[in-house]
XYZ file of N, CA and C in Angstrom:
411
model
N 5.637 -15.718 -5.464
C 4.896 -15.529 -4.217
C 3.455 -14.976 -4.648
N 3.470 -14.095 -5.634
C 2.127 -13.463 -6.004
C 1.529 -14.182 -7.190
N 0.198 -14.152 -7.244
C -0.594 -14.655 -8.341
C -0.132 -13.986 -9.636
N 0.241 -14.745 -10.619
C 0.787 -14.156 -11.843
C -0.301 -13.668 -12.797
N -1.578 -13.773 -12.454
C -2.697 -13.295 -13.352
C -2.847 -11.850 -13.211
N -2.084 -11.126 -12.339
C -2.196 -9.684 -12.144
C -0.994 -8.945 -12.731
N -1.233 -7.719 -13.200
C -0.133 -6.847 -13.597
C -0.436 -5.481 -13.082
N 0.422 -4.471 -13.448
C 0.246 -3.140 -12.891
C -1.125 -2.579 -13.368
N -1.526 -2.814 -14.541
C -2.701 -2.242 -15.094
C -4.003 -2.753 -14.296
N -3.945 -4.051 -13.971
C -5.081 -4.583 -13.233
C -5.059 -4.130 -11.747
N -3.849 -3.928 -11.170
C -3.756 -3.370 -9.882
C -4.342 -1.948 -9.807
N -3.957 -1.167 -10.802
C -4.354 0.256 -10.784
C -5.878 0.349 -11.033
N -6.443 -0.618 -11.747
C -7.944 -0.681 -12.047
C -8.688 -0.902 -10.713
N -8.088 -1.567 -9.736
C -8.798 -1.741 -8.449
C -9.137 -0.500 -7.700
N -8.281 0.466 -7.838
C -8.503 1.735 -7.144
C -9.354 2.720 -7.765
N -9.819 2.455 -9.020
C -10.604 3.387 -9.723
C -11.937 3.579 -8.991
N -12.350 4.876 -8.816
C -13.591 5.260 -8.179
C -13.711 4.824 -6.748
N -12.583 4.561 -6.056
C -12.495 4.280 -4.665
C -11.518 5.257 -3.992
N -11.328 5.159 -2.749
C -10.437 6.112 -2.001
C -9.047 6.127 -2.628
N -8.386 5.005 -2.893
C -7.032 5.096 -3.489
C -7.028 5.869 -4.823
N -8.065 5.687 -5.633
C -8.070 6.391 -6.879
C -8.373 7.873 -6.685
N -9.249 8.257 -5.786
C -9.539 9.602 -5.493
C -8.389 10.424 -5.033
N -7.470 9.793 -4.233
C -6.328 10.563 -3.737
C -5.066 10.325 -4.634
N -5.163 9.626 -5.704
C -4.104 9.478 -6.679
C -3.061 8.398 -6.458
N -3.412 7.374 -5.741
C -2.410 6.294 -5.521
C -2.338 5.504 -6.858
N -1.049 5.295 -7.256
C -0.703 4.527 -8.482
C 0.281 3.466 -8.229
N 0.040 2.276 -8.655
C 0.992 1.185 -8.542
C 2.049 1.300 -9.646
N 3.283 1.255 -9.275
C 4.376 1.477 -10.191
C 5.297 0.272 -10.436
N 5.305 -0.646 -9.503
C 6.206 -1.825 -9.656
C 5.578 -2.995 -8.991
N 5.640 -4.153 -9.655
C 5.156 -5.362 -9.106
C 6.251 -6.445 -9.267
N 6.933 -6.786 -8.132
C 8.018 -7.674 -8.185
C 7.576 -9.076 -7.784
N 8.456 -10.006 -7.647
C 8.111 -11.349 -7.229
C 7.616 -11.426 -5.802
N 8.239 -10.492 -4.965
C 7.871 -10.540 -3.548
C 7.629 -9.148 -2.990
N 7.391 -8.109 -3.753
C 7.133 -6.724 -3.304
C 6.217 -6.043 -4.261
N 5.604 -4.963 -3.752
C 4.825 -4.088 -4.611
C 5.252 -2.681 -4.186
N 5.368 -1.783 -5.199
C 5.597 -0.394 -4.902
C 4.457 0.462 -5.533
N 3.951 1.413 -4.769
C 2.980 2.342 -5.305
C 3.429 3.742 -4.840
N 2.873 4.768 -5.553
C 3.174 6.169 -5.206
C 1.910 6.890 -4.963
N 1.981 8.025 -4.178
C 0.930 8.853 -3.844
C 1.331 10.305 -3.911
N 0.534 11.143 -4.472
C 0.903 12.561 -4.518
C 0.790 13.211 -3.176
N 1.645 14.157 -2.867
C 1.476 15.013 -1.698
C 0.961 16.382 -2.246
N -0.323 16.548 -2.106
C -1.011 17.791 -2.603
C -2.278 18.012 -1.838
N -3.146 18.822 -2.278
C -4.328 19.194 -1.447
C -5.242 17.995 -1.132
N -5.149 16.940 -1.956
C -5.941 15.697 -1.689
C -5.405 14.961 -0.464
N -4.120 15.119 -0.176
C -3.522 14.308 0.829
C -2.886 15.137 1.980
N -3.101 16.422 1.926
C -2.567 17.323 2.985
C -3.519 17.333 4.213
N -2.888 17.641 5.338
C -3.610 18.018 6.516
C -3.689 19.573 6.537
N -4.486 20.125 7.447
C -4.646 21.575 7.473
C -3.374 22.409 7.497
N -2.282 21.871 8.009
C -1.018 22.605 8.132
C -0.195 22.556 6.932
N -0.728 21.943 5.813
C -0.048 21.943 4.502
C 1.068 20.836 4.344
N 0.980 19.871 5.163
C 1.952 18.722 5.071
C 1.101 17.435 4.913
N 1.779 16.381 4.554
C 1.126 15.065 4.299
C 0.379 14.644 5.538
N -0.867 14.314 5.377
C -1.723 13.830 6.495
C -1.240 12.387 6.810
N -1.154 12.135 8.143
C -0.728 10.785 8.493
C -1.750 9.713 8.099
N -3.029 10.073 7.986
C -4.050 9.159 7.628
C -3.873 8.794 6.195
N -3.466 9.683 5.315
C -3.118 9.388 3.941
C -1.977 8.343 3.806
N -0.959 8.498 4.636
C 0.046 7.492 4.649
C -0.467 6.153 5.052
N -1.363 6.109 5.926
C -2.014 4.830 6.381
C -2.838 4.269 5.218
N -3.560 5.120 4.522
C -4.349 4.680 3.370
C -3.412 4.044 2.319
N -2.231 4.663 2.025
C -1.338 4.130 1.106
C -0.879 2.766 1.581
N -0.467 2.672 2.846
C 0.015 1.406 3.403
C -1.000 0.282 3.353
N -2.278 0.606 3.765
C -3.337 -0.431 3.720
C -3.681 -0.824 2.357
N -3.653 0.079 1.467
C -3.943 -0.172 0.030
C -2.964 -1.179 -0.518
N -1.730 -0.921 -0.447
C -0.709 -1.810 -1.044
C -0.582 -3.157 -0.271
N -0.774 -3.068 1.030
C -0.719 -4.338 1.827
C -1.880 -5.202 1.582
N -3.073 -4.630 1.483
C -4.247 -5.501 1.227
C -4.177 -6.089 -0.211
N -3.703 -5.332 -1.150
C -3.614 -5.897 -2.459
C -2.557 -6.918 -2.535
N -1.429 -6.832 -1.740
C -0.445 -7.855 -1.636
C -1.052 -9.104 -1.114
N -1.932 -9.023 -0.082
C -2.575 -10.155 0.439
C -3.440 -10.853 -0.560
N -4.219 -10.000 -1.345
C -5.097 -10.562 -2.387
C -4.283 -11.357 -3.441
N -3.123 -10.877 -3.749
C -2.316 -11.545 -4.719
C -1.713 -12.835 -4.210
N -1.786 -13.138 -2.941
C -1.308 -14.383 -2.305
C -2.418 -15.383 -2.108
N -3.630 -15.025 -2.345
C -4.751 -16.012 -2.028
C -4.749 -17.146 -3.032
N -5.013 -18.298 -2.489
C -5.061 -19.572 -3.263
C -6.312 -19.567 -4.168
N -7.399 -19.075 -3.605
C -8.711 -19.041 -4.292
C -9.358 -17.724 -4.226
N -8.916 -16.694 -4.984
C -9.436 -15.344 -4.840
C -10.910 -15.208 -5.215
N -11.517 -16.142 -5.857
C -12.924 -16.129 -6.119
C -13.775 -16.388 -4.838
N -13.237 -17.174 -3.917
C -13.940 -17.526 -2.702
C -13.275 -16.879 -1.460
N -12.125 -16.350 -1.539
C -11.411 -15.780 -0.380
C -11.304 -14.257 -0.531
N -11.203 -13.558 0.632
C -10.955 -12.141 0.619
C -9.939 -11.811 1.764
N -9.129 -10.820 1.539
C -8.181 -10.383 2.467
C -8.730 -9.008 2.974
N -8.944 -8.965 4.334
C -9.404 -7.750 4.938
C -8.475 -7.247 6.034
N -8.392 -5.945 6.136
C -7.513 -5.454 7.264
C -7.971 -5.800 8.640
N -7.070 -6.217 9.428
C -7.379 -6.656 10.802
C -6.689 -5.637 11.763
N -5.454 -5.196 11.471
C -4.799 -4.252 12.341
C -3.748 -3.545 11.525
N -3.565 -2.241 11.810
C -2.440 -1.510 11.173
C -1.848 -0.518 12.222
N -0.573 -0.376 12.126
C 0.076 0.691 12.938
C 1.044 1.442 12.070
N 1.339 2.627 12.523
C 2.198 3.489 11.707
C 3.004 4.435 12.630
N 4.234 4.519 12.276
C 5.115 5.574 12.912
C 5.454 6.526 11.813
N 5.013 7.800 12.072
C 5.347 8.906 11.134
C 6.605 9.500 11.537
N 7.552 9.533 10.528
C 8.906 9.919 10.842
C 9.430 11.291 10.374
N 8.737 11.735 9.249
C 9.184 12.952 8.564
C 8.023 13.635 7.862
N 7.971 14.881 7.815
C 6.965 15.635 7.180
C 7.351 15.833 5.698
N 6.301 15.896 4.847
C 6.454 16.113 3.422
C 5.419 17.168 3.002
N 5.824 18.197 2.249
C 4.898 19.195 1.840
C 4.356 19.082 0.375
N 5.262 18.617 -0.484
C 4.909 18.417 -1.903
C 5.594 17.303 -2.582
N 5.174 16.963 -3.741
C 5.844 15.866 -4.484
C 5.090 14.543 -4.411
N 5.859 13.493 -4.268
C 5.322 12.162 -4.198
C 5.976 11.433 -3.013
N 5.194 10.467 -2.435
C 5.739 9.507 -1.531
C 5.562 8.128 -2.146
N 6.382 7.218 -1.820
C 6.482 5.867 -2.352
C 6.358 4.811 -1.200
N 5.425 3.861 -1.471
C 5.289 2.802 -0.451
C 5.719 1.501 -1.046
N 6.503 0.760 -0.242
C 6.923 -0.600 -0.695
C 6.479 -1.597 0.360
N 5.819 -2.602 -0.107
C 5.330 -3.665 0.790
C 6.046 -4.961 0.607
N 6.443 -5.576 1.693
C 7.052 -6.900 1.654
C 6.452 -7.720 2.806
N 6.432 -8.990 2.565
C 5.842 -9.955 3.555
C 6.688 -10.141 4.776
N 6.097 -10.206 5.941
C 6.633 -10.703 7.120
C 6.173 -12.139 7.427
N 4.906 -12.384 7.188
C 4.257 -13.738 7.371
C 3.067 -13.877 6.413
N 3.054 -14.966 5.693
C 1.870 -15.244 4.860
C 1.432 -16.652 5.216
N 0.405 -16.659 6.054
C -0.153 -17.937 6.548
C -1.551 -18.181 5.905
N -2.160 -19.225 6.347
C -3.448 -19.568 5.771
C -4.586 -18.667 6.243
N -4.513 -18.153 7.444
C -5.573 -17.305 8.002
C -5.149 -15.856 8.202
N -3.894 -15.505 8.323
C -3.439 -14.145 8.478
C -2.218 -13.890 7.643
N -2.001 -12.693 7.240
C -0.795 -12.149 6.595
C -0.361 -10.949 7.337
N 0.995 -10.788 7.445
C 1.535 -9.623 8.113
C 2.457 -9.011 7.140
N 2.358 -7.669 6.938
C 3.110 -6.953 5.917
C 3.886 -5.796 6.529
N 5.069 -5.586 5.992
C 5.913 -4.484 6.305
C 5.790 -3.446 5.209
N 5.461 -2.231 5.459
C 5.273 -1.165 4.527
C 6.201 -0.016 4.881
N 7.101 0.307 3.996
C 7.982 1.459 4.210
C 7.609 2.541 3.140
N 7.366 3.769 3.702
C 7.033 4.872 2.859
C 8.138 5.843 2.867
N 8.607 6.237 1.701
C 9.765 7.183 1.579
C 9.351 8.339 0.720
N 10.141 9.410 0.766
C 9.941 10.604 -0.091
C 10.761 10.385 -1.391
N 10.773 11.439 -2.166
C 11.465 11.387 -3.420
C 12.946 11.235 -3.337
N 13.508 11.646 -2.129
C 14.933 11.425 -1.878
C 15.195 10.093 -1.184
N 14.215 9.223 -1.128
C 14.335 7.893 -0.520
C 14.535 8.012 1.044
N 14.149 9.089 1.604
C 14.268 9.295 3.091
C 12.943 8.651 3.632
N 13.045 7.990 4.819
C 11.858 7.381 5.434
C 10.845 8.395 5.892
N 9.614 8.247 5.560
C 8.492 9.128 5.946
C 7.641 8.385 7.024
N 7.362 7.144 6.837
C 6.434 6.423 7.627
C 6.803 4.882 7.533
N 6.737 4.213 8.643
C 6.889 2.763 8.704
C 5.554 2.204 9.220
N 5.071 1.222 8.502
C 3.789 0.594 8.929
C 3.867 -0.931 8.975
N 3.057 -1.491 9.818
C 2.855 -2.970 9.767
C 1.315 -3.202 9.700
N 0.956 -4.040 8.740
C -0.404 -4.330 8.474
C -0.615 -5.834 8.664
N -1.696 -6.210 9.364
C -2.109 -7.541 9.455
C -3.492 -7.666 8.772
N -3.571 -8.682 7.844
C -4.790 -8.961 7.183
C -5.352 -10.314 7.587
N -6.640 -10.409 7.600
C -7.257 -11.694 7.943
C -7.848 -12.240 6.584
N -7.690 -13.506 6.390
C -8.301 -14.163 5.173
C -9.576 -14.748 5.563
N -10.610 -14.344 4.837
C -12.040 -14.851 5.166
C -12.517 -15.542 3.893
């Protein structure tokens, strides 16, 4: 499903000196039809009450979903995948450690892609469920 010209090293290079890199998002697994990344839960991703900021979860979801779309493009030199809509249901608070996002496809069309992103804690308990729609331009 994904363009085979990419590996974990190249995915992690995309985030360098951008928001994903600044908050510590790291890609950890690239499967045939899924991607997993992790994000630290620390002062960079906390909200003022000392728990994971919901916006940080959304950043993780959009980061891995957008890169999944990019890996599906037929002509990545001339096409770009951009976020069109994202929603998130925050299910559980996290104070420290890591959260893990796994993205899988719901729909990969010529003009839009729809992704399911599940974010879990270190005990594999659900933290946040997201759906991302990207538009191919």
